PDB file of C-alpha atoms and ligand atoms in Angstrom:
ATOM      1  CA  MET A   1      -0.323   0.313   0.046  1.00 62.00           C
ATOM      2  CA  LYS A   2       1.129   3.555  -0.859  1.00 71.00           C
ATOM      3  CA  GLU A   3       2.447   5.539   2.336  1.00 82.00           C
ATOM      4  CA  LYS A   4       0.039   8.572   2.862  1.00 81.00           C
ATOM      5  CA  LEU A   5       1.809  11.542   2.399  1.00 84.00           C
ATOM      6  CA  HIS A   6       1.523  14.510   4.463  1.00 88.00           C
ATOM      7  CA  ILE A   7       1.708  17.756   2.234  1.00 87.00           C
ATOM      8  CA  VAL A   8       0.043  20.944   2.798  1.00 89.00           C
ATOM      9  CA  GLU A   9       0.163  23.522  -0.387  1.00 85.00           C
ATOM     10  CA  HIS A  10       1.207  26.686   0.181  1.00 86.00           C
ATOM     11  CA  SER A  11      -0.565  29.861  -1.212  1.00 87.00           C
ATOM     12  CA  TYR A  12       1.575  32.209  -2.702  1.00 89.00           C
ATOM     13  CA  LYS A  13      -0.069  35.711  -3.557  1.00 92.00           C
ATOM     14  CA  LEU A  14       1.272  35.918  -6.953  1.00 94.00           C
ATOM     15  CA  LYS A  15      -1.090  33.775  -9.300  1.00 94.00           C
ATOM     16  CA  ARG A  16      -1.112  33.245 -12.918  1.00 96.00           C
ATOM     17  CA  VAL A  17      -3.751  36.054 -13.749  1.00 96.00           C
ATOM     18  CA  ASP A  18      -1.188  38.340 -12.399  1.00 97.00           C
ATOM     19  CA  ARG A  19       1.143  37.220 -14.483  1.00 97.00           C
ATOM     20  CA  GLU A  20      -0.908  37.279 -17.608  1.00 97.00           C
ATOM     21  CA  ALA A  21      -1.714  40.644 -16.771  1.00 96.00           C
ATOM     22  CA  ALA A  22       2.146  41.581 -16.548  1.00 96.00           C
ATOM     23  CA  ASN A  23       2.822  39.664 -19.904  1.00 96.00           C
ATOM     24  CA  GLY A  24      -0.288  41.571 -21.749  1.00 96.00           C
ATOM     25  CA  HIS A  25      -1.710  38.162 -22.812  1.00 97.00           C
ATOM     26  CA  LYS A  26      -2.838  34.859 -21.383  1.00 98.00           C
ATOM     27  CA  ALA A  27      -1.310  31.677 -20.961  1.00 98.00           C
ATOM     28  CA  ALA A  28      -1.973  28.595 -22.828  1.00 98.00           C
ATOM     29  CA  CYS A  29      -1.172  24.846 -23.526  1.00 98.00           C
ATOM     30  CA  LEU A  30      -0.808  24.236 -27.577  1.00 98.00           C
ATOM     31  CA  TRP A  31      -0.688  20.531 -27.289  1.00 98.00           C
ATOM     32  CA  PHE A  32       0.594  19.046 -30.850  1.00 98.00           C
ATOM     33  CA  THR A  33      -0.353  15.397 -31.256  1.00 98.00           C
ATOM     34  CA  GLY A  34       0.339  13.257 -34.526  1.00 98.00           C
ATOM     35  CA  LEU A  35       2.513  10.397 -36.112  1.00 98.00           C
ATOM     36  CA  SER A  36       6.254  10.915 -35.863  1.00 97.00           C
ATOM     37  CA  GLY A  37       7.183  12.710 -38.677  1.00 97.00           C
ATOM     38  CA  SER A  38       3.576  14.406 -39.498  1.00 98.00           C
ATOM     39  CA  GLY A  39       5.374  17.448 -38.940  1.00 97.00           C
ATOM     40  CA  LYS A  40       4.459  18.655 -35.475  1.00 97.00           C
ATOM     41  CA  SER A  41       7.691  20.299 -34.693  1.00 97.00           C
ATOM     42  CA  THR A  42       7.725  21.997 -37.988  1.00 97.00           C
ATOM     43  CA  ILE A  43       4.658  23.868 -37.379  1.00 98.00           C
ATOM     44  CA  ALA A  44       5.335  24.545 -33.887  1.00 98.00           C
ATOM     45  CA  ASN A  45       8.422  26.224 -34.813  1.00 98.00           C
ATOM     46  CA  CYS A  46       6.951  28.654 -37.170  1.00 98.00           C
ATOM     47  CA  VAL A  47       3.957  29.046 -34.885  1.00 98.00           C
ATOM     48  CA  GLU A  48       6.193  29.852 -31.581  1.00 98.00           C
ATOM     49  CA  GLN A  49       8.246  32.439 -33.760  1.00 98.00           C
ATOM     50  CA  GLU A  50       4.927  34.441 -35.007  1.00 98.00           C
ATOM     51  CA  LEU A  51       3.693  34.154 -31.374  1.00 98.00           C
ATOM     52  CA  PHE A  52       7.420  35.531 -30.283  1.00 97.00           C
ATOM     53  CA  GLU A  53       6.942  38.453 -33.052  1.00 97.00           C
ATOM     54  CA  ARG A  54       3.773  39.221 -31.371  1.00 96.00           C
ATOM     55  CA  GLY A  55       5.484  39.946 -28.038  1.00 96.00           C
ATOM     56  CA  ILE A  56       3.966  36.315 -26.985  1.00 98.00           C
ATOM     57  CA  LYS A  57       5.844  34.629 -24.044  1.00 98.00           C
ATOM     58  CA  THR A  58       6.066  31.189 -25.254  1.00 98.00           C
ATOM     59  CA  PHE A  59       8.082  27.644 -24.011  1.00 97.00           C
ATOM     60  CA  ILE A  60       8.086  24.822 -26.409  1.00 97.00           C
ATOM     61  CA  LEU A  61       8.557  21.203 -25.352  1.00 98.00           C
ATOM     62  CA  ASP A  62       9.652  18.567 -27.444  1.00 94.00           C
ATOM     63  CA  GLY A  63       9.183  14.929 -27.662  1.00 89.00           C
ATOM     64  CA  ASP A  64      12.864  14.162 -28.295  1.00 86.00           C
ATOM     65  CA  ASN A  65      14.450  16.660 -26.270  1.00 91.00           C
ATOM     66  CA  ILE A  66      12.488  15.603 -23.043  1.00 96.00           C
ATOM     67  CA  ARG A  67      12.964  11.902 -23.914  1.00 95.00           C
ATOM     68  CA  LYS A  68      16.835  12.893 -23.387  1.00 96.00           C
ATOM     69  CA  GLY A  69      16.656  14.610 -20.084  1.00 97.00           C
ATOM     70  CA  LEU A  70      13.276  14.460 -17.874  1.00 97.00           C
ATOM     71  CA  SER A  71      12.081  11.228 -19.315  1.00 98.00           C
ATOM     72  CA  LYS A  72      15.342   9.571 -20.021  1.00 97.00           C
ATOM     73  CA  ASP A  73      14.504   6.634 -18.163  1.00 98.00           C
ATOM     74  CA  LEU A  74      11.058   5.739 -20.009  1.00 98.00           C
ATOM     75  CA  SER A  75      10.867   3.398 -23.019  1.00 97.00           C
ATOM     76  CA  PHE A  76       7.704   3.205 -25.670  1.00 97.00           C
ATOM     77  CA  THR A  77       5.703   0.797 -24.248  1.00 97.00           C
ATOM     78  CA  GLU A  78       1.818   1.859 -23.155  1.00 97.00           C
ATOM     79  CA  PRO A  79       2.621   2.569 -19.254  1.00 98.00           C
ATOM     80  CA  ASP A  80       5.877   4.679 -20.008  1.00 98.00           C
ATOM     81  CA  ARG A  81       4.167   6.415 -22.580  1.00 98.00           C
ATOM     82  CA  VAL A  82       1.489   7.390 -19.892  1.00 98.00           C
ATOM     83  CA  GLU A  83       4.060   8.432 -17.175  1.00 98.00           C
ATOM     84  CA  ASN A  84       5.875  10.477 -20.255  1.00 98.00           C
ATOM     85  CA  LEU A  85       2.667  12.490 -20.953  1.00 98.00           C
ATOM     86  CA  ARG A  86       1.668  12.491 -17.006  1.00 98.00           C
ATOM     87  CA  ARG A  87       5.108  14.615 -16.571  1.00 98.00           C
ATOM     88  CA  ILE A  88       5.077  16.713 -19.227  1.00 98.00           C
ATOM     89  CA  GLY A  89       1.394  17.635 -18.725  1.00 98.00           C
ATOM     90  CA  GLU A  90       2.352  18.994 -15.230  1.00 98.00           C
ATOM     91  CA  VAL A  91       5.421  20.401 -16.512  1.00 98.00           C
ATOM     92  CA  SER A  92       3.398  22.385 -18.799  1.00 98.00           C
ATOM     93  CA  LYS A  93       0.805  23.181 -16.174  1.00 98.00           C
ATOM     94  CA  LEU A  94       3.590  24.617 -14.302  1.00 98.00           C
ATOM     95  CA  ILE A  95       4.572  26.731 -17.400  1.00 98.00           C
ATOM     96  CA  CYS A  96       1.395  27.656 -17.661  1.00 98.00           C
ATOM     97  CA  ASP A  97       1.050  28.995 -14.040  1.00 97.00           C
ATOM     98  CA  ALA A  98       3.962  31.046 -15.114  1.00 97.00           C
ATOM     99  CA  GLY A  99       1.780  32.937 -17.505  1.00 97.00           C
ATOM    100  CA  LEU A 100       3.568  31.519 -20.542  1.00 98.00           C
ATOM    101  CA  VAL A 101       2.010  29.662 -23.478  1.00 98.00           C
ATOM    102  CA  THR A 102       3.200  26.100 -23.516  1.00 98.00           C
ATOM    103  CA  ILE A 103       3.768  24.511 -26.920  1.00 98.00           C
ATOM    104  CA  ALA A 104       4.250  20.659 -26.681  1.00 98.00           C
ATOM    105  CA  THR A 105       5.034  18.573 -29.337  1.00 98.00           C
ATOM    106  CA  PHE A 106       4.260  14.773 -28.657  1.00 98.00           C
ATOM    107  CA  ILE A 107       3.219  11.921 -30.552  1.00 98.00           C
ATOM    108  CA  SER A 108       0.338  11.367 -27.778  1.00 98.00           C
ATOM    109  CA  PRO A 109      -1.131   8.402 -29.152  1.00 98.00           C
ATOM    110  CA  TYR A 110      -3.909   7.375 -26.842  1.00 98.00           C
ATOM    111  CA  GLN A 111      -7.185   9.350 -26.654  1.00 98.00           C
ATOM    112  CA  ARG A 112      -7.240   8.314 -22.776  1.00 98.00           C
ATOM    113  CA  ASP A 113      -4.148  10.082 -22.040  1.00 98.00           C
ATOM    114  CA  ARG A 114      -5.059  13.016 -24.047  1.00 98.00           C
ATOM    115  CA  GLN A 115      -8.307  13.705 -22.059  1.00 98.00           C
ATOM    116  CA  TRP A 116      -6.365  13.534 -19.002  1.00 98.00           C
ATOM    117  CA  LEU A 117      -4.537  16.119 -20.128  1.00 98.00           C
ATOM    118  CA  ARG A 118      -7.685  18.184 -20.852  1.00 98.00           C
ATOM    119  CA  ASP A 119      -8.825  17.661 -17.578  1.00 98.00           C
ATOM    120  CA  LEU A 120      -5.277  18.500 -15.959  1.00 98.00           C
ATOM    121  CA  LEU A 121      -4.979  21.761 -17.837  1.00 98.00           C
ATOM    122  CA  GLY A 122      -8.914  22.419 -18.282  1.00 98.00           C
ATOM    123  CA  ASP A 123      -9.412  25.587 -20.542  1.00 97.00           C
ATOM    124  CA  LEU A 124      -6.039  26.429 -21.201  1.00 98.00           C
ATOM    125  CA  PHE A 125      -5.617  23.083 -22.921  1.00 98.00           C
ATOM    126  CA  ILE A 126      -5.632  23.580 -27.073  1.00 98.00           C
ATOM    127  CA  GLU A 127      -5.516  20.128 -28.740  1.00 98.00           C
ATOM    128  CA  ILE A 128      -3.781  20.580 -32.265  1.00 98.00           C
ATOM    129  CA  PHE A 129      -4.050  17.248 -34.709  1.00 98.00           C
ATOM    130  CA  VAL A 130      -1.174  17.330 -37.057  1.00 98.00           C
ATOM    131  CA  ASP A 131      -2.481  14.631 -39.735  1.00 98.00           C
ATOM    132  CA  ALA A 132      -0.545  12.995 -42.266  1.00 98.00           C
ATOM    133  CA  PRO A 133      -1.331   9.446 -43.388  1.00 98.00           C
ATOM    134  CA  LEU A 134       1.072   6.736 -42.095  1.00 98.00           C
ATOM    135  CA  ALA A 135       2.681   6.065 -45.396  1.00 98.00           C
ATOM    136  CA  ILE A 136       3.450   9.660 -45.903  1.00 98.00           C
ATOM    137  CA  CYS A 137       4.931   9.797 -42.892  1.00 98.00           C
ATOM    138  CA  GLU A 138       6.934   6.630 -43.492  1.00 97.00           C
ATOM    139  CA  GLN A 139       7.898   7.912 -46.978  1.00 97.00           C
ATOM    140  CA  ARG A 140       9.374  10.948 -45.588  1.00 96.00           C
ATOM    141  CA  ASP A 141      10.846   9.222 -42.858  1.00 97.00           C
ATOM    142  CA  VAL A 142      13.222  12.232 -41.722  1.00 93.00           C
ATOM    143  CA  LYS A 143      14.823  10.558 -38.869  1.00 94.00           C
ATOM    144  CA  GLY A 144      15.049   7.125 -40.534  1.00 97.00           C
ATOM    145  CA  LEU A 145      13.042   5.506 -37.425  1.00 97.00           C
ATOM    146  CA  TYR A 146      10.248   3.845 -39.901  1.00 98.00           C
ATOM    147  CA  GLN A 147      13.041   1.747 -41.573  1.00 98.00           C
ATOM    148  CA  LYS A 148      14.455   0.646 -38.394  1.00 98.00           C
ATOM    149  CA  ALA A 149      10.950  -0.253 -37.094  1.00 98.00           C
ATOM    150  CA  ARG A 150      10.082  -2.149 -40.164  1.00 97.00           C
ATOM    151  CA  ASN A 151      13.636  -4.064 -39.893  1.00 97.00           C
ATOM    152  CA  GLY A 152      12.748  -4.852 -35.884  1.00 95.00           C
ATOM    153  CA  GLU A 153      15.311  -2.575 -35.003  1.00 97.00           C
ATOM    154  CA  ILE A 154      12.766  -0.336 -32.704  1.00 97.00           C
ATOM    155  CA  SER A 155       9.921  -2.411 -31.181  1.00 96.00           C
ATOM    156  CA  ASN A 156       6.668  -0.700 -29.930  1.00 97.00           C
ATOM    157  CA  PHE A 157       6.856   2.062 -33.134  1.00 98.00           C
ATOM    158  CA  THR A 158       3.902   4.009 -33.270  1.00 98.00           C
ATOM    159  CA  GLY A 159       1.809   3.278 -36.643  1.00 98.00           C
ATOM    160  CA  ILE A 160       3.662   0.327 -36.959  1.00 97.00           C
ATOM    161  CA  SER A 161       3.804  -1.936 -34.020  1.00 97.00           C
ATOM    162  CA  SER A 162       2.166   0.742 -31.330  1.00 98.00           C
ATOM    163  CA  PRO A 163      -1.071   2.219 -32.136  1.00 98.00           C
ATOM    164  CA  PHE A 164      -2.071   6.298 -32.979  1.00 98.00           C
ATOM    165  CA  GLU A 165      -5.809   6.814 -31.442  1.00 98.00           C
ATOM    166  CA  ALA A 166      -6.344   9.761 -34.152  1.00 98.00           C
ATOM    167  CA  PRO A 167      -8.057  12.624 -32.260  1.00 98.00           C
ATOM    168  CA  THR A 168     -11.952  12.932 -33.012  1.00 96.00           C
ATOM    169  CA  SER A 169     -12.212  16.359 -32.142  1.00 96.00           C
ATOM    170  CA  PRO A 170      -9.192  18.350 -31.707  1.00 98.00           C
ATOM    171  CA  ASP A 171      -9.935  22.171 -31.330  1.00 98.00           C
ATOM    172  CA  ILE A 172      -7.442  22.631 -34.208  1.00 98.00           C
ATOM    173  CA  TYR A 173      -6.888  20.144 -37.325  1.00 98.00           C
ATOM    174  CA  VAL A 174      -4.055  20.494 -39.571  1.00 98.00           C
ATOM    175  CA  ASN A 175      -3.185  18.272 -42.519  1.00 97.00           C
ATOM    176  CA  THR A 176       0.508  18.652 -43.910  1.00 96.00           C
ATOM    177  CA  VAL A 177      -0.626  16.519 -47.090  1.00 96.00           C
ATOM    178  CA  ASN A 178      -3.255  19.058 -48.267  1.00 95.00           C
ATOM    179  CA  GLN A 179      -2.133  22.096 -46.655  1.00 97.00           C
ATOM    180  CA  THR A 180       1.067  24.133 -46.822  1.00 97.00           C
ATOM    181  CA  LEU A 181       3.155  24.849 -43.546  1.00 98.00           C
ATOM    182  CA  GLU A 182       1.961  28.571 -44.033  1.00 98.00           C
ATOM    183  CA  GLN A 183      -1.756  27.557 -44.207  1.00 98.00           C
ATOM    184  CA  SER A 184      -1.607  25.251 -41.251  1.00 98.00           C
ATOM    185  CA  VAL A 185       0.513  28.211 -39.345  1.00 98.00           C
ATOM    186  CA  LYS A 186      -2.288  30.856 -40.266  1.00 98.00           C
ATOM    187  CA  SER A 187      -5.052  28.521 -39.300  1.00 98.00           C
ATOM    188  CA  ILE A 188      -3.535  27.812 -35.743  1.00 98.00           C
ATOM    189  CA  LEU A 189      -2.842  31.712 -35.082  1.00 98.00           C
ATOM    190  CA  GLU A 190      -6.640  32.426 -36.419  1.00 98.00           C
ATOM    191  CA  TYR A 191      -7.935  30.098 -33.458  1.00 98.00           C
ATOM    192  CA  VAL A 192      -5.246  30.867 -30.938  1.00 98.00           C
ATOM    193  CA  LEU A 193      -4.694  34.748 -31.050  1.00 98.00           C
ATOM    194  CA  PRO A 194      -8.052  36.045 -29.883  1.00 97.00           C
ATOM    195  CA  LYS A 195      -7.631  33.508 -27.252  1.00 97.00           C
ATOM    196  CA  LEU A 196      -4.447  34.733 -25.902  1.00 97.00           C
ATOM    197  CA  ARG A 197      -5.799  38.393 -26.561  1.00 91.00           C
ATOM    198  CA  ALA A 198      -9.340  37.709 -24.704  1.00 81.00           C
ATOM    199  CA  GLU A 199     -10.273  39.663 -21.665  1.00 71.00           C
ATOM    200  CA  SER A 200     -11.035  37.776 -18.401  1.00 58.00           C
TER     201      SER A 200
HETATM  202  S1  ADX B   1       4.905   9.872 -26.686  1.00 96.81           S
HETATM  203  O1  ADX B   1       4.421   8.408 -27.528  1.00 96.81           O
HETATM  204  O2  ADX B   1       5.573   9.575 -25.549  1.00 96.81           O
HETATM  205  O3  ADX B   1       4.397  10.925 -26.921  1.00 96.81           O
HETATM  206  P1  ADX B   1       7.146  11.155 -28.109  1.00 96.81           P
HETATM  207  O4  ADX B   1       6.668  12.485 -28.483  1.00 96.81           O
HETATM  208  O5  ADX B   1       7.846  11.745 -26.282  1.00 96.81           O
HETATM  209  O6  ADX B   1       6.412  10.030 -27.645  1.00 96.81           O
HETATM  210  O7  ADX B   1       8.281  10.474 -28.535  1.00 96.81           O
HETATM  211  C1  ADX B   1       8.468  10.504 -29.927  1.00 96.81           C
HETATM  212  C2  ADX B   1      10.053  10.308 -30.480  1.00 96.81           C
HETATM  213  O8  ADX B   1      10.460   9.231 -30.206  1.00 96.81           O
HETATM  214  C3  ADX B   1       9.610  10.219 -32.242  1.00 96.81           C
HETATM  215  O9  ADX B   1       9.454  11.512 -32.944  1.00 96.81           O
HETATM  216  C4  ADX B   1      10.824   9.499 -32.261  1.00 96.81           C
HETATM  217  O10 ADX B   1      11.632  10.615 -33.054  1.00 96.81           O
HETATM  218  C5  ADX B   1      11.120   8.816 -31.274  1.00 96.81           C
HETATM  219  N1  ADX B   1      11.077   7.528 -30.998  1.00 96.81           N
HETATM  220  C6  ADX B   1      11.944   6.308 -30.622  1.00 96.81           C
HETATM  221  N2  ADX B   1      11.407   5.510 -30.800  1.00 96.81           N
HETATM  222  C7  ADX B   1       9.923   5.582 -30.840  1.00 96.81           C
HETATM  223  C8  ADX B   1       8.730   4.284 -30.981  1.00 96.81           C
HETATM  224  N3  ADX B   1       9.000   3.226 -30.559  1.00 96.81           N
HETATM  225  N4  ADX B   1       7.840   5.022 -30.934  1.00 96.81           N
HETATM  226  C9  ADX B   1       7.506   6.532 -31.298  1.00 96.81           C
HETATM  227  N5  ADX B   1       8.537   7.312 -31.536  1.00 96.81           N
HETATM  228  C10 ADX B   1       9.698   6.788 -31.295  1.00 96.81           C
END
């Protein structure tokens, strides 16, 4: 049985709303989900630049980077992916509490985990589905990982030997086969900017 932890949270005077007011914009978490090679990082990179140019304070959390540090003890089995996203969800919440716009790019293949993130982050959470068919991602194979997964050198590879549950009602849908990078970025900004500027 788990030991009972005696933790009493301290309430600090400065809240997220104070930091948002100082920054001149709201906090949010832009959560990019999609297959490896679908274009999440490329789009997130451009969206961040556009936000930066408008004076919006952002911070990117990226699958490959997080897995070299915070989550370097985790594999790609289902329980480890759940734990990976739990950690990142909590970190995203902290970054939002600091008044920033968190930009998170993770495959996040399970619907249940994405729902958990939505519950954790509430209105801050904006789910962006970066869609591209598996065949196209595999053809692109930017990192050469699909080839390795097909050869059996990588196990539990999303789309090949591990599932990807496509979001059924994302807040924003972009498709990197039928849309240009500029179009995807534009549609994300059109949705996000009014939310960041909204009065409370
Ligand atoms: S997640 O499923 O837990 O959300 P995450 O986004 O952190 O995945 O990591 C995905 C990145 O790890 C991919 O972009 C890819 O470069 C790399 N990777 C290595 N092994 C795997 C694997 N078995 N499945 C998916 N991605 C993998």
